[in-house]
Structures are given as C-alpha cells and as structure tokens.
XYZ file of C-alpha atoms in Angstrom:
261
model
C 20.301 4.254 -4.293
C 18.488 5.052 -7.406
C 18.621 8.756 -7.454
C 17.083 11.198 -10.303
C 17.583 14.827 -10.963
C 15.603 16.980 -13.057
C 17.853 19.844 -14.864
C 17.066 22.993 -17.036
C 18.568 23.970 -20.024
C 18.045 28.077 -19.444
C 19.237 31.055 -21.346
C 22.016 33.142 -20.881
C 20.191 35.349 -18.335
C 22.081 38.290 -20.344
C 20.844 37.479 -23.589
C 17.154 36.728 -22.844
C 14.765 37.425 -25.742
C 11.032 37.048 -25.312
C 8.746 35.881 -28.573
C 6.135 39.121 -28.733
C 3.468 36.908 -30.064
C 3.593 34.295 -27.169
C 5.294 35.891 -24.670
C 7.287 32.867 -24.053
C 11.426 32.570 -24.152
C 12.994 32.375 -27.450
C 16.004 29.879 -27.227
C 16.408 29.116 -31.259
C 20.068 30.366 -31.208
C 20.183 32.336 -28.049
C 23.269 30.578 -25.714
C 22.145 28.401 -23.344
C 23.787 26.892 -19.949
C 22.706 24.411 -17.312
C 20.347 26.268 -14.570
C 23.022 26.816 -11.665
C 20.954 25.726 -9.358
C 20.611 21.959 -10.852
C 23.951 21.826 -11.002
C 23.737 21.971 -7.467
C 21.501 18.767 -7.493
C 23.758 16.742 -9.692
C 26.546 17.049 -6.791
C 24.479 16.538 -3.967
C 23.237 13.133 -6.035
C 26.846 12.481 -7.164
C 27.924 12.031 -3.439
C 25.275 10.601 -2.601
C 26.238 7.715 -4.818
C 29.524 7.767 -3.715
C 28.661 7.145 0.003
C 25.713 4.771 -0.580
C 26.166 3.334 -4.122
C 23.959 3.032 -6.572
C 23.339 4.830 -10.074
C 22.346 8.943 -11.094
C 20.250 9.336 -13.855
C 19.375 13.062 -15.127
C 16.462 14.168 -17.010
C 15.056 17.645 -18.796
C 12.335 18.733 -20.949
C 13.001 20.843 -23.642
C 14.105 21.735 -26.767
C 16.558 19.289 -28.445
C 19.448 21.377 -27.970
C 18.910 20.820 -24.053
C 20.914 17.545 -24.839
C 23.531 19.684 -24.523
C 22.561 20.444 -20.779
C 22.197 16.990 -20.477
C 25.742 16.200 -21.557
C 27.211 18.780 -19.157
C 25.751 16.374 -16.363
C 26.832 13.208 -18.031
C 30.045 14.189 -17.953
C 30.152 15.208 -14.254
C 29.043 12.068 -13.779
C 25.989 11.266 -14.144
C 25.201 7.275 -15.606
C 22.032 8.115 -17.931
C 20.080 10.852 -18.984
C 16.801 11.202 -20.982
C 14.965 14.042 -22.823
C 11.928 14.826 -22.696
C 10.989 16.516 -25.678
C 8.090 16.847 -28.661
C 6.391 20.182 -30.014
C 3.240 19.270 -28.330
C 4.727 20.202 -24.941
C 5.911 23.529 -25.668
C 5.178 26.397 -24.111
C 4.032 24.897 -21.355
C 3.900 26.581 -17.586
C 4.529 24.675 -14.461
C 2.105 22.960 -13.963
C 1.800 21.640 -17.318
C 5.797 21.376 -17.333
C 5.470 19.297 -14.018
C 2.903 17.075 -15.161
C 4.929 15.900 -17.941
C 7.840 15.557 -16.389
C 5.755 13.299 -13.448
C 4.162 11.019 -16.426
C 8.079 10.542 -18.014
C 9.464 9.793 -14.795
C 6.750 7.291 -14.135
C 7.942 5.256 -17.122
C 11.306 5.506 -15.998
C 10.490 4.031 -12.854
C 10.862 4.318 -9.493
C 13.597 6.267 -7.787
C 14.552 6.719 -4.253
C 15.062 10.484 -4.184
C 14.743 12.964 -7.209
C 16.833 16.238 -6.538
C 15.960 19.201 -8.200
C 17.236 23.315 -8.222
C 15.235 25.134 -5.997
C 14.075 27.265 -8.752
C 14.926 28.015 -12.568
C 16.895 31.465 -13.665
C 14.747 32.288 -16.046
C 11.264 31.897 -14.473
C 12.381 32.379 -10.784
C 9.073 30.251 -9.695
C 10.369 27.521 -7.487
C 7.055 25.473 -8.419
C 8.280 22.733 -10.988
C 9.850 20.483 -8.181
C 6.796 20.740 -6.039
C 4.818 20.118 -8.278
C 6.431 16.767 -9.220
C 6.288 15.364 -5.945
C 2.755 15.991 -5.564
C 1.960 14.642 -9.024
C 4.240 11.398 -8.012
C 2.503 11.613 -4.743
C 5.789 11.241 -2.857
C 7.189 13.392 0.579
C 8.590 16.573 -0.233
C 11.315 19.094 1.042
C 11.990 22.151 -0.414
C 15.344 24.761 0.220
C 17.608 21.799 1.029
C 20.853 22.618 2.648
C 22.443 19.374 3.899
C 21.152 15.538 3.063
C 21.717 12.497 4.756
C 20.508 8.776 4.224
C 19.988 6.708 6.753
C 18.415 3.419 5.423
C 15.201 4.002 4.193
C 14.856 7.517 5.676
C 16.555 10.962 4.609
C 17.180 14.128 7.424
C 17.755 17.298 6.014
C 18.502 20.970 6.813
C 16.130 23.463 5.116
C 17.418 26.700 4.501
C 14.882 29.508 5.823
C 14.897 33.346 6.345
C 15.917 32.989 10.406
C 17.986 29.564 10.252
C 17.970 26.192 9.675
C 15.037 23.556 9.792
C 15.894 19.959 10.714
C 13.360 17.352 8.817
C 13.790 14.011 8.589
C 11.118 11.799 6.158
C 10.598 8.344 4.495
C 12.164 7.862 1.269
C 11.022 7.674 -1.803
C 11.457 12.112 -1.703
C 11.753 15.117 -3.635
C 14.023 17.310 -2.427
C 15.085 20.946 -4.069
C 18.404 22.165 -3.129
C 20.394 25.562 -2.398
C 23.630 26.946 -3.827
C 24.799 26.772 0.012
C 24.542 22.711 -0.124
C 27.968 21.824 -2.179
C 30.427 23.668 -4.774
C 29.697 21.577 -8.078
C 32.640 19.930 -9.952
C 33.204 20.510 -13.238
C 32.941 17.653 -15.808
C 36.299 16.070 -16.811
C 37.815 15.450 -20.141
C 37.368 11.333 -19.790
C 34.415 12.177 -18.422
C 33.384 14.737 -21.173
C 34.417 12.185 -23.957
C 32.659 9.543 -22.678
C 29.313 11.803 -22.368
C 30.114 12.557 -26.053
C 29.715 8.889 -26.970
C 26.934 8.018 -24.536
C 23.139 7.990 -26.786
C 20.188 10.210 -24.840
C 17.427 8.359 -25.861
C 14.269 11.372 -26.377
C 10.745 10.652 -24.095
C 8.165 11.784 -27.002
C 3.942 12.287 -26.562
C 3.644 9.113 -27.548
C 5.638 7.364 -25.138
C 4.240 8.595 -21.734
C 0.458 8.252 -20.346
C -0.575 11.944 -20.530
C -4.258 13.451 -20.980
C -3.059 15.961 -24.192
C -5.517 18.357 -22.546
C -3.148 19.313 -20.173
C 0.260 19.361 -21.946
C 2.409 22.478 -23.512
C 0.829 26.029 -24.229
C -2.859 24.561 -24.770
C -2.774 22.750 -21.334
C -1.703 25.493 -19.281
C -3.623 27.048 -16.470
C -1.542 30.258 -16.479
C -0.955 32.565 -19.355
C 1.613 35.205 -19.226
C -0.494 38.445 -21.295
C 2.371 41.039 -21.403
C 6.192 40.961 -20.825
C 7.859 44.615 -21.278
C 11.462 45.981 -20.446
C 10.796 48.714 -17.761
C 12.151 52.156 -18.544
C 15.130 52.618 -17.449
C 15.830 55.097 -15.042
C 17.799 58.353 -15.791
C 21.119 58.703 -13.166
C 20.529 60.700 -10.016
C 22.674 64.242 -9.946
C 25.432 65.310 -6.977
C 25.331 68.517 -5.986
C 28.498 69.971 -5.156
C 28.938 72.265 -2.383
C 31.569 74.200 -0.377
C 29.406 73.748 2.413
C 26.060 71.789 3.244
C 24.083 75.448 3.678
C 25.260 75.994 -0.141
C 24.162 71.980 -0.827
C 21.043 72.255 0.522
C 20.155 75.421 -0.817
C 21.296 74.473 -4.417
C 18.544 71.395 -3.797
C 16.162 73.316 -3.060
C 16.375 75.394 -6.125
C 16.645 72.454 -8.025
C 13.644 71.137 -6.859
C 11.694 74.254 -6.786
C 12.515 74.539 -10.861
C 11.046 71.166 -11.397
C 8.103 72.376 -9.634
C 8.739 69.809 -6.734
C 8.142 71.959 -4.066
C-alpha cells in the first residue's frame, strides 16, 4: 500500500503567542511538537504497512523548522517525508492550507489512503483533512477509530457522540483518526539516527500547479480580526458556617452588600 499522512508541526499549546498585527501564531522560537493527533496517523499507517506492505511517506506545510516534526515521524518509521514550505503560503487558513497541500500531494502522486489527525491543537478546526479529500476528489471518513483493508476496499469504525459507525468505502481514501485508534510508539535511536541522515527534500511555489490567488494570507477566504486573552476570573469565596441557617444567612448579607439582591 502506498499510504500518506499529513502532520503538523504546532506550538507548545502552553506557550502560544499570537502576532498582534496578523493575528496569526508566532512560532519563530516558540517550542514546537508534532500535533498529537498525527501522531496517531503515523501508527495507524505504520501497521498498516506492516500487515499489507508497502511504503509511508509523511508530509507538512510549514515553516522550515517543521522538518523537525518531520524527523520525529521518520524516525518512528516512516520511509520519506517532504515539506511543503515557501513565504508565499504563509498565513494561510484552511482552505488555502488544504489547497496547497492537495496541489503538493498531486505531484507526489497517487496514494492509496492519506491519514490525517482529526484536528490540529492549535486551531481545533478539524477542516484541513476534509478539505484535502474533496480537493483530491477522493472518498472520505472522518473520526476514525479502527481501519481495515480488504483489497481494494477499507471498513472503518467512526467514532460519534452515541457509538460507533461501521463504513466501509473504495480506496483511494482520506481518513482522519482519533486518539482512541492506537497508542503511538516512540521513535528509536537506530531509527532516530537514521532520520538524522535521511535529506527532506522542500515542495516550493514553484514546484506545484497552484493559482497564487488562492495561496497563504492573500488567498484566504477567512480572516481572523481579533484574538484576546479573556479576563480571568477572580476565585469564588466559602462561607464558613456552624450551621447552614448561619451559611445561608452570611450569603445573603454578602449578596445584599454587593447590591445583588
């Protein structure tokens, strides 16, 4: 099987830092990891190569320290990996995001499933995988729990609210995957090494098909106007009582002084 994963290189969700001029993530020397929920994908394609054979190749668009993400998945296992990457697609939103990603996996040819996260950390949209699919014009499944192959078709368990949906589709598919679907390994120190060594060759503007219309900042259809920090909200107060008569009535003069009641 030729299988494909997209990853994210996102920010430490605890040191996020947003550009006030954009409004878009700063990630010049903020620490970065590899969104959790791709590293979900690169298992479930891992063992899927290990049952039915065949090669895993990774890709992400970003900055070029996202080689570093790329690396991570490499060394898991992975055989190739590519980076998308040029100044003219940043900033982009999803659908701008998704577009490029569709035109560099086009010249990468085609795969028989591409696995993604079911949604990023740090924008929380769950749209980039979607998107993909509909650019590549291939079946989609979102929420994936379980994957099997069975020739040329794949049946899956999507994860929902009340239980489990069973789909089974054609391949060539998208699918977007759940925490719940495998426990990922971590990469070895051969395997480490060896990603260490290995060249990611970088997918610039130049190399894919792409109307520049619709790529990075420029090209997207969705612009975020305003990200603020909420307040943060003062701790509530115990009242202490010998009795709940004395607790209740020491509320209500608390209240009553704040001109509640």
């Amino acid at each position: 099987m030729d299988l494909l994963v997209c990853v994210k290189q996102v920010p430490d969700t605890t040191e996020v830092k947003i550009d006030p001029q954009t409004n878009t993530l700063i990630r010049q020397g903020v620490p970065s990891i590899v969104n959790p929920f791709d590293r979900n994908a690169v298992e479930a394609a891992l063992q899927l190569k290990e049952k039915h054979g065949g090669k895993v190749t990774v890709i992400s668009m970003g900055p070029p320290q996202a080689k570093d993400a790329l690396k991570e998945c490499l060394a898991m296992g992975a055989d190739d990996a590519y980076l998308v990457s040029d100044r003219a697609f940043g900033g982009a939103d999803t659908l701008a995001t998704s577009y490029t990603l569709a035109a560099a996996i086009r010249k990468l040819g085609k795969f028989d499933m591409i696995l993604c996260g079911k949604q990023a950390i740090d924008g929380d949209t769950a749209q980039v995988g979607p998107e993909i699919a509909e650019y590549l014009d291939i079946a989609q499944v979102t929420y994936v729990a379980k994957v099997a192959v069975h020739g040329d078709s794949v049946r899956v368990e999507r994860e929902h609210e009340e239980g489990y949906e069973i789909i089974e589709t054609k391949l060539p598919v998208l699918l977007t995957v759940v925490r719940s679907i495998n426990e990922p390994r971590f990469p070895t120190v051969k395997g480490t090494m060896k990603a260490n060594r290995k060249e990611i060759p970088v997918i610039a503007v130049g190399d894919v098909d792409v109307d520049s219309d619709r790529l990075g900042l420029n090209g997207s259809p969705t612009q975020v106007r305003r990200i603020f920090t909420p307040q943060q909200r003062t701790q509530g107060e115990i009242i202490q009582a010998d009795s709940i008569r004395e607790a209740v009535q020491a509320l209500f003069s608390k209240l009553s002084d704040a001109k509640i009641l």
